[in-house]
mmCIF file of C-alpha atoms in Angstrom:
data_model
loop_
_atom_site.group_PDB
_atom_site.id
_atom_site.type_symbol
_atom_site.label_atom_id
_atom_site.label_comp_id
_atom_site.label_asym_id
_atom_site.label_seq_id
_atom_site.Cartn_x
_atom_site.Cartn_y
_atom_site.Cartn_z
ATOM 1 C CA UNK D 1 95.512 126.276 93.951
ATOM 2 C CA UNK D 2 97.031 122.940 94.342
ATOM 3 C CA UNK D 3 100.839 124.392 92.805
ATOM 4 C CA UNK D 4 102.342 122.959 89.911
ATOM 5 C CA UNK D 5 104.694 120.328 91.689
ATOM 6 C CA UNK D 6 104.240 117.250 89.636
ATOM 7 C CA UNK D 7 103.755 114.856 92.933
ATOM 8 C CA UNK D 8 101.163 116.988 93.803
ATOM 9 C CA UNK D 9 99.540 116.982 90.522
ATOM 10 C CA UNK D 10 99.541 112.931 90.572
ATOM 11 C CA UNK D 11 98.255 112.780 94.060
ATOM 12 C CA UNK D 12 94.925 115.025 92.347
ATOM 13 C CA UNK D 13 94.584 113.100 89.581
ATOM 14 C CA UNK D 14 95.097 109.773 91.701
ATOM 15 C CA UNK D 15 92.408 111.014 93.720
ATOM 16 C CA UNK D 16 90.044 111.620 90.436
ATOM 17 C CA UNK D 17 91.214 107.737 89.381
ATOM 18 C CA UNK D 18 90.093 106.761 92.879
ATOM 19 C CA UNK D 19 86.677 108.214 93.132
ATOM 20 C CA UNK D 20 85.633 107.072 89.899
ATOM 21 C CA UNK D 21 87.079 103.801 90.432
ATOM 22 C CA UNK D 22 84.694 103.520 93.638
ATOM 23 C CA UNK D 23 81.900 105.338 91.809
ATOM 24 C CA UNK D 24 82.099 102.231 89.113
ATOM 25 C CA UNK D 25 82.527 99.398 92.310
ATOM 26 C CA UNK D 26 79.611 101.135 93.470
ATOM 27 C CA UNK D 27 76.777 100.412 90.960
ATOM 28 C CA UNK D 28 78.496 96.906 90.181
ATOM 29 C CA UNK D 29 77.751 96.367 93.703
ATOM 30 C CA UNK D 30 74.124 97.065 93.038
ATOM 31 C CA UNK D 31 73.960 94.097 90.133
ATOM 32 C CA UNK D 32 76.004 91.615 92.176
ATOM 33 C CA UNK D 33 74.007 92.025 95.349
ATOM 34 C CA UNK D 34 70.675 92.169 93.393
ATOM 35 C CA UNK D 35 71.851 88.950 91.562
ATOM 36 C CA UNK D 36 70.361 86.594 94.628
ATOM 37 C CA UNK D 37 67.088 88.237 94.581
ATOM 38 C CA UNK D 38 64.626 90.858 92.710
ATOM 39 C CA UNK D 39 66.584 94.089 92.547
ATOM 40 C CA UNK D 40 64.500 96.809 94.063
ATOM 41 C CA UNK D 41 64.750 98.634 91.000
ATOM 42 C CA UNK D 42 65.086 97.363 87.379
ATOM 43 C CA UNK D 43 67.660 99.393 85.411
ATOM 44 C CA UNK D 44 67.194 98.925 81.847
ATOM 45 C CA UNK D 45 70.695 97.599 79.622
ATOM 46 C CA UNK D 46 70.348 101.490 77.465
ATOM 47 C CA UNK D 47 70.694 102.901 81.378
ATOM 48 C CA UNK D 48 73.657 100.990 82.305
ATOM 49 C CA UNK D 49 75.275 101.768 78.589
ATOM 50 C CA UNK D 50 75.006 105.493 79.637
ATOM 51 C CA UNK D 51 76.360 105.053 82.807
ATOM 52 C CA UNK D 52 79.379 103.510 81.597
ATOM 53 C CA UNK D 53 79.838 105.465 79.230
ATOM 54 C CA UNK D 54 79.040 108.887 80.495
ATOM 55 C CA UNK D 55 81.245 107.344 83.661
ATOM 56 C CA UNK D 56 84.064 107.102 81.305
ATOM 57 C CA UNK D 57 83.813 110.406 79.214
ATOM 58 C CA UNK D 58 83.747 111.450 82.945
ATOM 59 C CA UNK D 59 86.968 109.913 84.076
ATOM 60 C CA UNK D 60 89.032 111.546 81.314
ATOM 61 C CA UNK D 61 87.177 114.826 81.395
ATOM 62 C CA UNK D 62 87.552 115.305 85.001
ATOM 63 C CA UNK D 63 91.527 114.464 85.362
ATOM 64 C CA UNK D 64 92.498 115.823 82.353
ATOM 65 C CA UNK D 65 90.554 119.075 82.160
ATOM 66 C CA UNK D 66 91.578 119.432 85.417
ATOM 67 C CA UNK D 67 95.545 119.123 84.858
ATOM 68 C CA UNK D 68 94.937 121.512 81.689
ATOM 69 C CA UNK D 69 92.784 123.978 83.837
ATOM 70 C CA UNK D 70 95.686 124.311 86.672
ATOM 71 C CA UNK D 71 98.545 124.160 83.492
ATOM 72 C CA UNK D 72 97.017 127.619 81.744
ATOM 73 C CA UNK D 73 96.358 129.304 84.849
ATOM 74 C CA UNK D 74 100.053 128.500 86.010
ATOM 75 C CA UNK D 75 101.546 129.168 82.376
ATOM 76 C CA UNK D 76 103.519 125.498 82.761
ATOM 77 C CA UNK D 77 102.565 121.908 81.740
ATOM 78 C CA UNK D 78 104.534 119.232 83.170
ATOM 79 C CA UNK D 79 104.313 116.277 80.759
ATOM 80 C CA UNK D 80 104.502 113.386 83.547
ATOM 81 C CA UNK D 81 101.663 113.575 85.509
ATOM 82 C CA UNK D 82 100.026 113.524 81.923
ATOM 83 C CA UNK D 83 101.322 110.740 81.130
ATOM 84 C CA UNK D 84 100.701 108.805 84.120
ATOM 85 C CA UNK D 85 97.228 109.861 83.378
ATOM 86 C CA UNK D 86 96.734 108.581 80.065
ATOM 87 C CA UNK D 87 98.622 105.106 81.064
ATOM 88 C CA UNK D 88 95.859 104.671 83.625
ATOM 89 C CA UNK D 89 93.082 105.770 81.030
ATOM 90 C CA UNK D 90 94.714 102.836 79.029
ATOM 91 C CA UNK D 91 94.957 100.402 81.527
ATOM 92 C CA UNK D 92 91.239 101.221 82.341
ATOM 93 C CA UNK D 93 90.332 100.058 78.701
ATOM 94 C CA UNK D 94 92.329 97.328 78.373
ATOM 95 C CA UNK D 95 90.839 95.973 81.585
ATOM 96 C CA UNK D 96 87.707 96.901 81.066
ATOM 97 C CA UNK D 97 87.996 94.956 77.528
ATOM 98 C CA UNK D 98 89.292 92.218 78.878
ATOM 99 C CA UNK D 99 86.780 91.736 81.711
ATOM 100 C CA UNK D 100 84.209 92.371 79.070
ATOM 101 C CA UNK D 101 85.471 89.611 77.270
ATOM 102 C CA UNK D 102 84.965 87.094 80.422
ATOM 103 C CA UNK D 103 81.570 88.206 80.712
ATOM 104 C CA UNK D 104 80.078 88.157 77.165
ATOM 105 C CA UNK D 105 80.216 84.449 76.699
ATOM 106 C CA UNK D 106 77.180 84.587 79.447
ATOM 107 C CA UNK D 107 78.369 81.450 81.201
ATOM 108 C CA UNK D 108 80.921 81.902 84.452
ATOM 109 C CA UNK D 109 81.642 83.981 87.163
ATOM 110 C CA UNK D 110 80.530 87.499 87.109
ATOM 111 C CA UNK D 111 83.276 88.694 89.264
ATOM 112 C CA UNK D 112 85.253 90.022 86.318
ATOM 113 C CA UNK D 113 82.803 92.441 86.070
ATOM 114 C CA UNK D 114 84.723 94.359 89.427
ATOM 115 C CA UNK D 115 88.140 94.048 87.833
ATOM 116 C CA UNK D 116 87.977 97.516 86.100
ATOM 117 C CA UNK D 117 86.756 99.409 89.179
ATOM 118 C CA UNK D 118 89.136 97.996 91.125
ATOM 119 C CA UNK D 119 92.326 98.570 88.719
ATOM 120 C CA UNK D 120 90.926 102.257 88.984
ATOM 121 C CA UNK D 121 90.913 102.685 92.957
ATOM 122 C CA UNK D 122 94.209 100.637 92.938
ATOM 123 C CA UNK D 123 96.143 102.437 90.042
ATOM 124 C CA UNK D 124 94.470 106.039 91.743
ATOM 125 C CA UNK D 125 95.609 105.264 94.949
ATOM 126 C CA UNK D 126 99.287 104.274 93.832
ATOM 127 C CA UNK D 127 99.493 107.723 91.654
ATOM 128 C CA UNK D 128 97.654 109.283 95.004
ATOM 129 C CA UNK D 129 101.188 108.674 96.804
ATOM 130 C CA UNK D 130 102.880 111.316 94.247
ATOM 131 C CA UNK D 131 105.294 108.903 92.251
ATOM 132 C CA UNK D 132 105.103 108.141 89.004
ATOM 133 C CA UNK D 133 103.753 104.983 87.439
ATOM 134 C CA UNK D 134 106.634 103.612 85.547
#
């Protein structure tokens, strides 16, 4: 059992943010390498829907199940790590929106396409350290 210390608790769910956030890098990698040549496998776009969003159903499953698993055992909830929790769910959308919006007019860069894997290992790793986001 981790404890109920509220650093503690962030540095979990920082660590949650952070594998996810490399788990997302990870198969945008795939695309982005694959983008100068065949890929060796062709993913269809239904695949890469579920991904993302069985990646993201994921992401808030894991931390916050998690932080409400170790709250009932211990018989306390300590609102701030929850908080700092949902702020980086909402940052994750709002990136991942905005990104999205970069790379549905088809023409451009596709390196937006990174930006919401990388707000996830960077906003993990900050919460990792135990403080709290704002």
């Amino acid at each position: 059992m981790t404890g109920l210390n509220p650093s503690r608790l962030r540095c979990v769910l920082g660590g949650i943010a952070a594998v996810f956030g490399l788990v997302d890098l990870a198969a945008l990698a795939f695309v982005l390498l694959s983008s100068g040549g065949p890929a060796p496998i062709m993913i269809s776009a239904r695949a890469w829907s579920g991904f993302f969003f069985v990646h993201f159903i994921g992401l808030v499953t894991a931390g916050l199940g998690w932080l409400l698993a170790v709250s009932a055992r211990a018989g306390v909830f300590h609102g701030g790590p929850f908080i700092d929790y949902l702020l980086l769910l909402t940052g994750f959308i709002l990136v991942s929106s905005i990104s999205g919006s970069f790379l549905g007019r088809g023409a451009g860069p596709s390196w937006p396409a990174l930006l919401p894997g990388l707000f996830l290992v960077g906003m993990g790793l900050r919460l990792r350290n135990g403080l709290a986001l704002l």
